[in-house]
Amino acid sequence: MKTKAALMAALCAVLSMPATQAQNIKPTSKFYVKIAGGYYFSVFPGQFPKVGSYQPHDQHLEYNAVTESSTSVSEKVLTGSYGAGGRGGLSFGWNINRYIAVEGTFNYYRSKKNLMTREVTTMAGSNQTLGKIESHGYVDAIDFAPGVVISPGFEKVNPYVRFGMVVPLWGNLKIETDASRSGTATVGGQTVLTQTTIHRNETVKPNVTVGFQGALGVAFPVAKRLDIFVEAEYRNIPVRSKKKEVTAYDEAISLLNPANGTVISTQRRGLNDLSTAERHTVYVTTLDQHSNTPVSQQGATVNYKNNDQPANDLKSYINIGGLGANGGLRWRF
């Protein structure tokens, strides 16, 4: 609401310029093209969605070998937004008259990487790391932003207000996860060390959505038909998940000689070794007895009610809007 009030106040200020500036009004150029780039900052951070079964937290656990249990040493909820990042755009505009124009912009956006979950387990009484999982996520997106531009049409320094919609055309939330775990196992009556490492990439695809955009800017002529412009822009684009796919997976389980640490053998599991349920997820608003959910787990292998069907999980929500600054060039024809 504050952003909308600011846009309306600026619009009133622009339209109430003294009549003595009328001689500075420039002739109308019907068609124009703009190129722009900018950076956006998160303004409404929230809690990140889960990564599989892992909550959005940064947690340190200690494992007690005597009691064979883990206790939490510290834990912090991870919050943020995918609205922080860089954007570039190409705009096409048409001046209805010298005061009002309509334009459409195609934008490419990539957010910064965000820490979505981290869990570290150490041996009690030492700094030895027994296990660690860490996930980072970022958004790639292309959108189309139709809008209306209103200005006083001044010849030299021309302020303007722009507002409209944002329609995502393509986009994904990409999550990269690395995990490791140390332990022991009994093989042939002898105790050996085990070392498990996992690298996984996931792509979360969104549902169709519509957002809002508004900007305050000013344009300066630098040539007969060329302007430079700078602007502050606010965007709000809520997105909810539709489905997820594991696009890369590498799991290695190594058995090590406890005397010298040499590798005895290694078992690997790749993307094609995952079941359909491990590889694909369909998000739903409610989980019930008919949902395809996990029933057991052996190591990193998760078994579902139906391993040959996509798994089900609850929908998650993110916002890729933010407050940013843009700059660029405008050619008038």
mmCIF file of N, CA and C in Angstrom, residues 190-193 255-265:
data_model
loop_
_atom_site.group_PDB
_atom_site.id
_atom_site.type_symbol
_atom_site.label_atom_id
_atom_site.label_comp_id
_atom_site.label_asym_id
_atom_site.label_seq_id
_atom_site.Cartn_x
_atom_site.Cartn_y
_atom_site.Cartn_z
ATOM 1 N N GLN A 190 34.223 -58.064 10.225
ATOM 2 C CA GLN A 190 35.177 -57.014 10.578
ATOM 3 C C GLN A 190 34.517 -55.638 10.460
ATOM 4 N N THR A 191 34.926 -54.739 11.348
ATOM 5 C CA THR A 191 34.401 -53.376 11.334
ATOM 6 C C THR A 191 35.204 -52.523 10.357
ATOM 7 N N VAL A 192 34.496 -51.843 9.468
ATOM 8 C CA VAL A 192 35.138 -50.955 8.493
ATOM 9 C C VAL A 192 34.492 -49.578 8.599
ATOM 10 N N LEU A 193 35.207 -48.577 8.124
ATOM 11 C CA LEU A 193 34.656 -47.226 8.076
ATOM 12 C C LEU A 193 33.841 -47.051 6.793
ATOM 13 N N LEU A 255 33.784 -48.008 1.374
ATOM 14 C CA LEU A 255 34.225 -48.730 2.560
ATOM 15 C C LEU A 255 35.722 -48.526 2.708
ATOM 16 N N LEU A 256 36.175 -48.118 3.918
ATOM 17 C CA LEU A 256 37.577 -47.786 4.149
ATOM 18 C C LEU A 256 38.174 -48.683 5.212
ATOM 19 N N ASN A 257 39.448 -49.018 5.024
ATOM 20 C CA ASN A 257 40.193 -49.766 6.026
ATOM 21 C C ASN A 257 40.430 -48.871 7.238
ATOM 22 N N PRO A 258 39.962 -49.273 8.449
ATOM 23 C CA PRO A 258 40.121 -48.395 9.611
ATOM 24 C C PRO A 258 41.573 -48.218 10.042
ATOM 25 N N ALA A 259 42.455 -49.095 9.596
ATOM 26 C CA ALA A 259 43.851 -48.997 10.011
ATOM 27 C C ALA A 259 44.599 -47.906 9.260
ATOM 28 N N ASN A 260 44.349 -47.801 7.962
ATOM 29 C CA ASN A 260 45.106 -46.828 7.163
ATOM 30 C C ASN A 260 44.230 -45.913 6.312
ATOM 31 N N GLY A 261 42.921 -46.107 6.317
ATOM 32 C CA GLY A 261 42.011 -45.234 5.586
ATOM 33 C C GLY A 261 41.936 -45.478 4.097
ATOM 34 N N THR A 262 42.541 -46.560 3.602
ATOM 35 C CA THR A 262 42.468 -46.845 2.171
ATOM 36 C C THR A 262 41.081 -47.367 1.802
ATOM 37 N N VAL A 263 40.679 -47.084 0.575
ATOM 38 C CA VAL A 263 39.360 -47.476 0.104
ATOM 39 C C VAL A 263 39.354 -48.956 -0.274
ATOM 40 N N ILE A 264 38.438 -49.706 0.318
ATOM 41 C CA ILE A 264 38.299 -51.127 0.014
ATOM 42 C C ILE A 264 37.414 -51.312 -1.217
ATOM 43 N N SER A 265 36.279 -50.628 -1.224
ATOM 44 C CA SER A 265 35.355 -50.713 -2.360
ATOM 45 C C SER A 265 34.438 -49.495 -2.342
#
